[in-house]
Coordinates of C-alpha atoms and ligand atoms in Angstrom, one line a residue:
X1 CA 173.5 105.4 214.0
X2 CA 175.3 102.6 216.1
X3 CA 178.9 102.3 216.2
X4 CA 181.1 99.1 216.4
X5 CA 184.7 101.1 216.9
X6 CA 184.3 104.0 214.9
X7 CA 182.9 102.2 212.1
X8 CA 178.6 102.6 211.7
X9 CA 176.5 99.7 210.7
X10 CA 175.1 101.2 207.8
X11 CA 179.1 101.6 206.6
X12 CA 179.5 97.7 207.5
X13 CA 176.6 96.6 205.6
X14 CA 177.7 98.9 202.4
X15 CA 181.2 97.2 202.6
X16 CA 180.4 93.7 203.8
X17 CA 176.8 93.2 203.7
X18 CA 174.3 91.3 205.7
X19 CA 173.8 89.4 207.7
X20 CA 177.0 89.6 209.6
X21 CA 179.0 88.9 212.4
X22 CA 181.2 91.9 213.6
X23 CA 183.6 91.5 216.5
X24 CA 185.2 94.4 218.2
X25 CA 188.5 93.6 218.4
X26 CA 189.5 96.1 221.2
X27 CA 187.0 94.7 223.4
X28 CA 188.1 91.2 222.9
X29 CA 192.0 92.6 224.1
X30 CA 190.3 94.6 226.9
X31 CA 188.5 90.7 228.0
X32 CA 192.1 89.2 228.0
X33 CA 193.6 91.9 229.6
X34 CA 191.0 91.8 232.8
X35 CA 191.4 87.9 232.9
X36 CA 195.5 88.4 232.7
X37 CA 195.3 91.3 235.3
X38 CA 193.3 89.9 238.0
X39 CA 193.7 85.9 237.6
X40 CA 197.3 85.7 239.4
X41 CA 198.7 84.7 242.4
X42 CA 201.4 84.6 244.2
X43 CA 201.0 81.0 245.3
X44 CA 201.3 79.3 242.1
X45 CA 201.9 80.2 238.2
X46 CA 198.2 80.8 236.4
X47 CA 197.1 80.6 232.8
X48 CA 194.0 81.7 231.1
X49 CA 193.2 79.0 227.7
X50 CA 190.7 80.6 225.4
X51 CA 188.0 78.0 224.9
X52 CA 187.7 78.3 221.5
X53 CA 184.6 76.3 220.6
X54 CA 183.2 79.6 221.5
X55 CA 184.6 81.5 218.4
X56 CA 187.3 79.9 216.0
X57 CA 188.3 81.3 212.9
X58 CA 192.2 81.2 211.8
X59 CA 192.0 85.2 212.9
X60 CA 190.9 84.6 216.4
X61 CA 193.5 82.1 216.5
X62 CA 196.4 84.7 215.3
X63 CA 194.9 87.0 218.5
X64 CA 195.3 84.4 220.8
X65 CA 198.8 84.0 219.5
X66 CA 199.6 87.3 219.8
X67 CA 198.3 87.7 223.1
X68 CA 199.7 85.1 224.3
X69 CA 197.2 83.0 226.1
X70 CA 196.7 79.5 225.8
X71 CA 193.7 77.6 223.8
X72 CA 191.2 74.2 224.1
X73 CA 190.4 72.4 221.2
X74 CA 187.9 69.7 221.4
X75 CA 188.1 68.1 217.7
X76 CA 190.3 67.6 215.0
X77 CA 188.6 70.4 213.1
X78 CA 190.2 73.1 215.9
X79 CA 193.3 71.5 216.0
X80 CA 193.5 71.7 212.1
X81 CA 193.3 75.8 212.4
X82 CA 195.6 76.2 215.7
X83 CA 198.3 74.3 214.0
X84 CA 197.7 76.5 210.6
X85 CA 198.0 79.2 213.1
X86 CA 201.4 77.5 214.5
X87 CA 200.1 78.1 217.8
X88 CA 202.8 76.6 219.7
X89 CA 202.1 73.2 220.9
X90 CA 202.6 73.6 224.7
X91 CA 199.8 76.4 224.7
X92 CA 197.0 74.1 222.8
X93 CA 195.0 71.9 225.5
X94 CA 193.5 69.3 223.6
X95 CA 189.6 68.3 224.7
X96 CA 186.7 66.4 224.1
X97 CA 185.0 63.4 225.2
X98 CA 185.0 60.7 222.4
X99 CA 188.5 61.8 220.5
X100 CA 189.3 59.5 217.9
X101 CA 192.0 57.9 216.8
X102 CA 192.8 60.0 214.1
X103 CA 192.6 62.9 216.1
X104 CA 194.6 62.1 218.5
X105 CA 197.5 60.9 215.9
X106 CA 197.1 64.2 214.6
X107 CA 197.4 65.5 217.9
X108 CA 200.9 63.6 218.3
X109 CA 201.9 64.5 214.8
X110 CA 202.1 68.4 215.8
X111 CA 203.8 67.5 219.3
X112 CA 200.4 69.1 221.2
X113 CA 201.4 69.1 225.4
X114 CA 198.4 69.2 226.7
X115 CA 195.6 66.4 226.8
X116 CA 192.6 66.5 228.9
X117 CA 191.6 62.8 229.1
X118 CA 187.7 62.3 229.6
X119 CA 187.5 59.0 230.2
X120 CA 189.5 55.8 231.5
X121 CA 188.9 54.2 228.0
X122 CA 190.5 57.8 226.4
X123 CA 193.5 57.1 228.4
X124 CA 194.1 53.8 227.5
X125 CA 194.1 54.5 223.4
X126 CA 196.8 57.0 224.1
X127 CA 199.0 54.9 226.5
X128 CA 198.6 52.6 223.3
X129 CA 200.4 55.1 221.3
X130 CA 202.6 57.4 223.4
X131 CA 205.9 54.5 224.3
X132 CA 207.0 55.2 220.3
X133 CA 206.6 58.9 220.5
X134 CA 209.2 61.1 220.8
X135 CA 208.0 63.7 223.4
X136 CA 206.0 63.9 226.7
X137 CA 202.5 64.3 227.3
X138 CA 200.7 66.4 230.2
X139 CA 198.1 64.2 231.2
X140 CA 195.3 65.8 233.1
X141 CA 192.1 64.0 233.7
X142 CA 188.9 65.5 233.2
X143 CA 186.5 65.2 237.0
X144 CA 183.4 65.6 237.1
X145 CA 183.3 67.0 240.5
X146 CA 179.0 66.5 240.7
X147 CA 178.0 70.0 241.2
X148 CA 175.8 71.5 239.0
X149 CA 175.6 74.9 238.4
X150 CA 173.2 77.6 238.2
X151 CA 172.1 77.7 234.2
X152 CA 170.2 76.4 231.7
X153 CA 169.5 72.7 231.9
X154 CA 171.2 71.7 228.8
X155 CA 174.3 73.9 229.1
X156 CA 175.2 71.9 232.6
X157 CA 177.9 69.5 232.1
X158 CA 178.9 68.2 235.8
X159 CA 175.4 66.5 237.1
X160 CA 176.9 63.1 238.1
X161 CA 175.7 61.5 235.0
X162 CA 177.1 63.7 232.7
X163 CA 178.6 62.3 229.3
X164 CA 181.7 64.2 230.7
X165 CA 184.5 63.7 232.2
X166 CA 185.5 60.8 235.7
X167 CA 182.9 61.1 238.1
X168 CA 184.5 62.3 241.4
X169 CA 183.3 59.4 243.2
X170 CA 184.7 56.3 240.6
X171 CA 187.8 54.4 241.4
X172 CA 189.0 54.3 237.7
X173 CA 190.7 57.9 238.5
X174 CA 193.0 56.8 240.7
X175 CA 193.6 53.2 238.1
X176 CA 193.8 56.3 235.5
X177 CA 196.5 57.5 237.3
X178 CA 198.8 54.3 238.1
X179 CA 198.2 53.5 234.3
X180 CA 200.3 57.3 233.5
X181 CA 202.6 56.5 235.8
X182 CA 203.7 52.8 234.2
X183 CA 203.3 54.5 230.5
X184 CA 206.4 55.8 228.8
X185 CA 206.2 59.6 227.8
X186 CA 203.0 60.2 229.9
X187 CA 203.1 62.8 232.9
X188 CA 200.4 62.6 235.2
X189 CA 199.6 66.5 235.9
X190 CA 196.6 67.1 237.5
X191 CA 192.7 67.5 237.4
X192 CA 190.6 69.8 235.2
X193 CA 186.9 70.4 235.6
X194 CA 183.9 72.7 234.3
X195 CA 180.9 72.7 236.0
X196 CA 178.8 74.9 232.9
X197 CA 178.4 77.5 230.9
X198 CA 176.7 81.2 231.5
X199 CA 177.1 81.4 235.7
X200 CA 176.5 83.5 237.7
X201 CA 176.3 82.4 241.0
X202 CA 179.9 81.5 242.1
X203 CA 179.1 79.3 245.2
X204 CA 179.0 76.3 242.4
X205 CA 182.6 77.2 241.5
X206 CA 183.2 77.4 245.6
X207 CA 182.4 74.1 246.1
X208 CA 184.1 72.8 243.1
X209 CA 187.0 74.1 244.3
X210 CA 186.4 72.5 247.7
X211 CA 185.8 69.1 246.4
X212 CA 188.8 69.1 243.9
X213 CA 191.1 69.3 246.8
X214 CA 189.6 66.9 248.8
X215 CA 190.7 64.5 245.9
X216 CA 194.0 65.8 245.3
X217 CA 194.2 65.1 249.3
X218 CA 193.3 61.1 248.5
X219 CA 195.8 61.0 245.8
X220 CA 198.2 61.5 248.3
X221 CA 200.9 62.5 245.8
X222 CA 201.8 66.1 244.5
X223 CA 199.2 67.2 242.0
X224 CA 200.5 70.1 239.6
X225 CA 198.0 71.2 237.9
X226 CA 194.5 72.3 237.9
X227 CA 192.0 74.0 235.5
X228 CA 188.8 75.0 236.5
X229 CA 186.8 74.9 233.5
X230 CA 184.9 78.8 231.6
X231 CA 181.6 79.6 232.8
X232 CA 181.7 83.2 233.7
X233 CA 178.1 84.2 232.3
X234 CA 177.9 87.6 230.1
X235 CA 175.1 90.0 229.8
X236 CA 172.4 89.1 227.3
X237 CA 169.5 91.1 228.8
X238 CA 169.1 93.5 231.4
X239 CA 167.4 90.4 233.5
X240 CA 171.4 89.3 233.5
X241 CA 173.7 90.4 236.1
X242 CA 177.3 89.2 235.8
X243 CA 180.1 89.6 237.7
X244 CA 183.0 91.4 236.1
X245 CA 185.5 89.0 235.0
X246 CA 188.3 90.7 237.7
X247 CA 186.1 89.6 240.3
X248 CA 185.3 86.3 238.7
X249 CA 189.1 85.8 238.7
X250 CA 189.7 87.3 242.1
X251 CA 186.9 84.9 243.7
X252 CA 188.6 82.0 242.1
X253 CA 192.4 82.8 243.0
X254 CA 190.2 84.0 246.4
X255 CA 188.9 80.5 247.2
X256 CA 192.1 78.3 245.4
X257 CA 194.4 80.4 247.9
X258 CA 192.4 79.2 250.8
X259 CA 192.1 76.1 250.2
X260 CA 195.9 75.9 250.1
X261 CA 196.5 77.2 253.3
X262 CA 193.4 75.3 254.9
X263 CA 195.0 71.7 253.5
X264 CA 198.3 72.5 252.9
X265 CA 198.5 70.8 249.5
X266 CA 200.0 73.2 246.8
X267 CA 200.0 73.2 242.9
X268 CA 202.0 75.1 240.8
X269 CA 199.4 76.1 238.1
X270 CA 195.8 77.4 238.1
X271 CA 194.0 77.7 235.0
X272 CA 190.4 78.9 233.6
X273 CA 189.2 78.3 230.4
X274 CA 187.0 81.2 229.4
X275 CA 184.7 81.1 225.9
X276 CA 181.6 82.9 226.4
X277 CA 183.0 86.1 228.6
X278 CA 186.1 85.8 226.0
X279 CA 184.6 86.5 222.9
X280 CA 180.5 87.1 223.5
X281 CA 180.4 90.9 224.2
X282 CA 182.9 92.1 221.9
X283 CA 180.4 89.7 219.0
X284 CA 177.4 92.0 217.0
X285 CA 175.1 90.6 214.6
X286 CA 173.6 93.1 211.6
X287 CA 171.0 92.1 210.0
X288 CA 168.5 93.9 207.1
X289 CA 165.0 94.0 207.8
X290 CA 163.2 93.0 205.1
X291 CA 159.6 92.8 205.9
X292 CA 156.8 93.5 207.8
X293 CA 153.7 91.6 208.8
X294 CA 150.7 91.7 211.3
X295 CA 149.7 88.3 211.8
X296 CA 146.3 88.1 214.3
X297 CA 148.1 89.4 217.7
X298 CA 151.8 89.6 216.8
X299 CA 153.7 92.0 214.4
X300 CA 156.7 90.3 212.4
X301 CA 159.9 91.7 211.4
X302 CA 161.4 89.6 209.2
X303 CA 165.7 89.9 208.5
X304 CA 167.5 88.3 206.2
X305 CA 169.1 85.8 208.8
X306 CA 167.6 83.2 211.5
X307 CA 168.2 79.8 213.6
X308 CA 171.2 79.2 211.0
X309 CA 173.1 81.8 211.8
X310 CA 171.7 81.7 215.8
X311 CA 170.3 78.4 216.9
X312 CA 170.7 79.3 220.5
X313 CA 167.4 81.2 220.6
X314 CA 165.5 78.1 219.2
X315 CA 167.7 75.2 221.6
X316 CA 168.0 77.1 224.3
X317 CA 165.1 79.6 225.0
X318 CA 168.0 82.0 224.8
X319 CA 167.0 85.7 224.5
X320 CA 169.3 88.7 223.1
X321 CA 169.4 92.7 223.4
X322 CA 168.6 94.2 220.1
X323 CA 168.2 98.2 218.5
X324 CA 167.2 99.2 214.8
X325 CA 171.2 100.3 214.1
X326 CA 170.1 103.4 212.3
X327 CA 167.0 104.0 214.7
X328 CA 169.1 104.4 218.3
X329 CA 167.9 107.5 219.2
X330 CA 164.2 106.7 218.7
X331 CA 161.4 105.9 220.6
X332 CA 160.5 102.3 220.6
X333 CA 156.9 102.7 220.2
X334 CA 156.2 98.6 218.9
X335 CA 156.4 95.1 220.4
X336 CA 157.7 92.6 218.0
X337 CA 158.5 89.2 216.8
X338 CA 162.3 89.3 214.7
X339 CA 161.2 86.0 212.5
X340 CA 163.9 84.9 210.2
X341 CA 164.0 83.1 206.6
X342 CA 164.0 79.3 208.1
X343 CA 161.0 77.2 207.5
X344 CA 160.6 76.0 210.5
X345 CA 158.1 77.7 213.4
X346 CA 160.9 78.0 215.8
X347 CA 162.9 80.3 213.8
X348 CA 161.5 83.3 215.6
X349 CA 164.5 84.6 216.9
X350 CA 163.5 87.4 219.3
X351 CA 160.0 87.5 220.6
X352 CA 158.2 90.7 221.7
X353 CA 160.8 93.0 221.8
X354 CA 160.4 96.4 221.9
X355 CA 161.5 98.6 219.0
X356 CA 160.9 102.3 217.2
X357 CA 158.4 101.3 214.2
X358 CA 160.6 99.7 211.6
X359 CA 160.7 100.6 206.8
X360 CA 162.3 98.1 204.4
X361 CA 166.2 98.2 204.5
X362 CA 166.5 99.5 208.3
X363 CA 169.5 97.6 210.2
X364 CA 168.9 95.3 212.7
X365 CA 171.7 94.9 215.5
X366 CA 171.2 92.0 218.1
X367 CA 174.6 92.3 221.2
X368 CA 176.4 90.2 222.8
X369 CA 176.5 87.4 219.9
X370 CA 179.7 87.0 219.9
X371 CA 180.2 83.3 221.7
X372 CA 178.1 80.3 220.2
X373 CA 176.9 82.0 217.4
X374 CA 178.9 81.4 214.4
X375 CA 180.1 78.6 215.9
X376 CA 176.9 76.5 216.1
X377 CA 175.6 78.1 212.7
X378 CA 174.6 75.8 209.9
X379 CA 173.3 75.7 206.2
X380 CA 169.9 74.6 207.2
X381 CA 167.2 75.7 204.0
X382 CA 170.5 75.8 202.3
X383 CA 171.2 79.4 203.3
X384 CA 174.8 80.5 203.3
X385 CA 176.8 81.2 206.5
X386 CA 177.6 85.2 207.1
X387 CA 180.8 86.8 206.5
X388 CA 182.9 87.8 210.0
X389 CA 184.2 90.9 210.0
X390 CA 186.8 92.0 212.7
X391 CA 186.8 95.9 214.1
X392 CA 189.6 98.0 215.2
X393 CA 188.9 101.6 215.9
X394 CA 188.3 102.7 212.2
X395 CA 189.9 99.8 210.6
X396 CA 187.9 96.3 209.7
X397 CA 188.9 93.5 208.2
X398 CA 187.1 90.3 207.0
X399 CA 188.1 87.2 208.4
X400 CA 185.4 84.7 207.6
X401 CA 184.2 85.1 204.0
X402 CA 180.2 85.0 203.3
X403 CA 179.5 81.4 201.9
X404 CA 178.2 81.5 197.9
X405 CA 175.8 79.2 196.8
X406 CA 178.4 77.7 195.0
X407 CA 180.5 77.1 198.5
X408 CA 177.2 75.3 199.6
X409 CA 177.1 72.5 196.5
X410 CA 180.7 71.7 196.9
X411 CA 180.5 68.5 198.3
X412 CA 178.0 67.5 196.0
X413 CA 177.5 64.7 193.5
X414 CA 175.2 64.5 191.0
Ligands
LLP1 N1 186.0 74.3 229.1 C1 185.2 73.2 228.8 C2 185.8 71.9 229.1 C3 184.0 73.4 228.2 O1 183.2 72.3 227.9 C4 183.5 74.7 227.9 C5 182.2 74.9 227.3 C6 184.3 75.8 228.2 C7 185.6 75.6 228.8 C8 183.9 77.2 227.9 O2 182.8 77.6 228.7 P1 182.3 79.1 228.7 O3 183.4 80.0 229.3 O4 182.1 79.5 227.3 O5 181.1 79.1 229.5 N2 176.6 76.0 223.2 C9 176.3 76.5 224.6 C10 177.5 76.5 225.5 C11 178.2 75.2 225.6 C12 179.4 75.2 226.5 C13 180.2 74.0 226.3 N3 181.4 74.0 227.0 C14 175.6 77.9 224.5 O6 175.5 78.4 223.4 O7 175.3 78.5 225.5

């Protein structure tokens, strides 16, 4: 039977049911640890900020307390649970292309350091509002340094027509910047950048790296600050082959070091914001299979999930590794199509994998769910959202509750 901690599926379905998320909360330590081990220099201060768009729940947001790393919020919805987290405001980085007003008052209201400005118009809302406040704001602007990266077309976010971020080449970064300077309780910091989402292939990050000091050398003023975006791509299948996140780090702090001594312009902060390789192996998904059916060609298992509680399978193409939880040790004799409860065609979640022959009531467990998953899930058919549960060794905990139908008419008028 498979095992998240010590604790078996079949004991997490009795005690929770399905479907449901699972995190292994050791594993998600053991993440931070590698990035806080091995992303350090001895050039300039470094910081890892958990980008939590990935994962957020108010229990992810107590680990990140406790572990002391920083975290990105790109909407007022994050901010709400980091600040009922009292995650102390000089560790939140504040996101997002297209923050509103209210947002960003809210931002204010809870004395948040740390704004990543994505546009020129962005900047000049908060230079509306930061001479009556009564504390300073980091300002760093968001470049979009032109390089794409090796991924999935609609995960890249630096092609120079991006919705995000200054384009590298446009004057209104260095207007951006004289407009900080002449603002009361603005401090012009530095440049932040991500290039995409599930890479491999670090030359992209190489040349990013290259290109963001080639415009700290035209600023010709001393930049603090930069941040280098997440990215570092996880193992879905075994088609995947990541890097570990030590030498992600090292190649980084590697290439940042250089670049240092090659132009002689120093900083005295580094920073990555991982999501994905934070959070997406330490994530499980259990599921109960239902069903079976042979259609002409295909056989269909059918769980008691689908594209609302994964969409990435359906917008991305994205494929997973799955086992039947209480089948591990068996043969996997069948090709099959997991098919969840959506009415839609495209809610076939895995296609032609291979599994030992499947009964009623056997457990389903798809890996390395763990980022984008409950994040992008949704109510679509009106199904309600799984519970979270959090591992540690033999000990669990719940930290999202499952949704009731009643939870799902809440809004509702008649
Ligand atoms: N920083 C910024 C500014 C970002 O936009 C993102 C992700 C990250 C950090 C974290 O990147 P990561 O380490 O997770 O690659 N929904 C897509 C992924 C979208 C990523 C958006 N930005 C997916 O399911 O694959």
């Amino acid at each position: 039977m498979f095992r998240i901690g010590n604790l078996s599926a079949e004991e997490l379905r009795e005690k929770y049911g399905t479907p449901l998320y699972v995190y292994d909360e050791v594993q998600i330590k053991a993440n931070i640890n590698e990035y806080k081990d091995n992303f350090k220099s001895k050039l300039y201060d470094t910081k890892i900020i958990y980008a939590s768009k990935a994962f957020s729940s108010l229990y992810m947001y107590k680990l990140v307390k406790e572990n002391n790393i920083g975290v990105d919020v790109v909407s007022g919805g994050e901010l709400y649970g980091v600040i009922k987290e009292k995650i102390d405001p000089n560790n939140i980085h504040f996101h997002g292309n297209n923050k509103s007003e209210a947002e960003m008052d809210m931002a204010i209201g809870y004395k948040v350091k740390n704004i990543i400005v994505d546009n020129y118009d962005e900047l000049k809302m908060w230079a509306k509002k930061t001479p009556s406040i009564n504390y300073e704001l980091n300002i760093m602007l968001r470049i979009n340094v032109g390089v794409s990266a090796h991924t999935h077309e609609y995960i890249i976010t630096a092609h120079p027509d991006s919705k995000f971020g200054y384009y590298i080449e446009n004057e209104d970064i260095f207007d951006s910047i004289k407009l900080i300077d002449s603002t009361p309780n603005m401090k012009f910091m530095g440049f932040s950048t991500h290039i995409g989402s599930q890479i491999f292939d670090m030359r992209g990050f190489e040349l990013t790296i290259e290109k963001l000091f080639e415009l700290m050398k035209k600023t010709n003023r001393k930049i603090e600050y930069l941040c280098l975006g997440g990215g570092c791509g996880v193992k879905y299948t075994d088609a995947d082959k990541p890097i570990t996140l030590k030498e992600f780090s090292n190649i980084l702090i590697d290439k940042v070091d250089n670049e240092i001594k090659r132009t002689g312009i120093s900083i005295s902060e580094l920073s990555i914001e991982p999501g994905r390789s934070l959070v997406g192996n330490a994530g499980y998904q259990i599921y109960t299979i239902n069903q079976m059916k042979k259609a002409l060609n295909k056989t269909y298992y059918f769980i008691d999930g689908g594209m609302n509680d994964n969409i990435r399978p359906a917008l991305y193409g994205a494929l997973y590794s799955v086992d039947i939880a209480n089948k591990i040790d068996e043969a996997k004799t069948e090709v099959v199509s997991i098919a969840g409860k959506c009415c839609e065609s495209g809610d076939v979640l895995f296609k032609d994998v291979k599994l030992p022959k499947a009964e009623a009531n056997d457990l389903l467990v798809v890996y390395t769910t763990g980022a984008y998953g409950y994040s992008m899930a949704s109510n679509y058919n009106r199904l309600p959202r799984p519970a979270v549960v959090f591992v540690d060794g033999n000990n669990s905990r719940l930290a999202i509750k499952r949704e009731t139908y009643e939870d799902l008419y809440k809004n509702d008028l008649d």
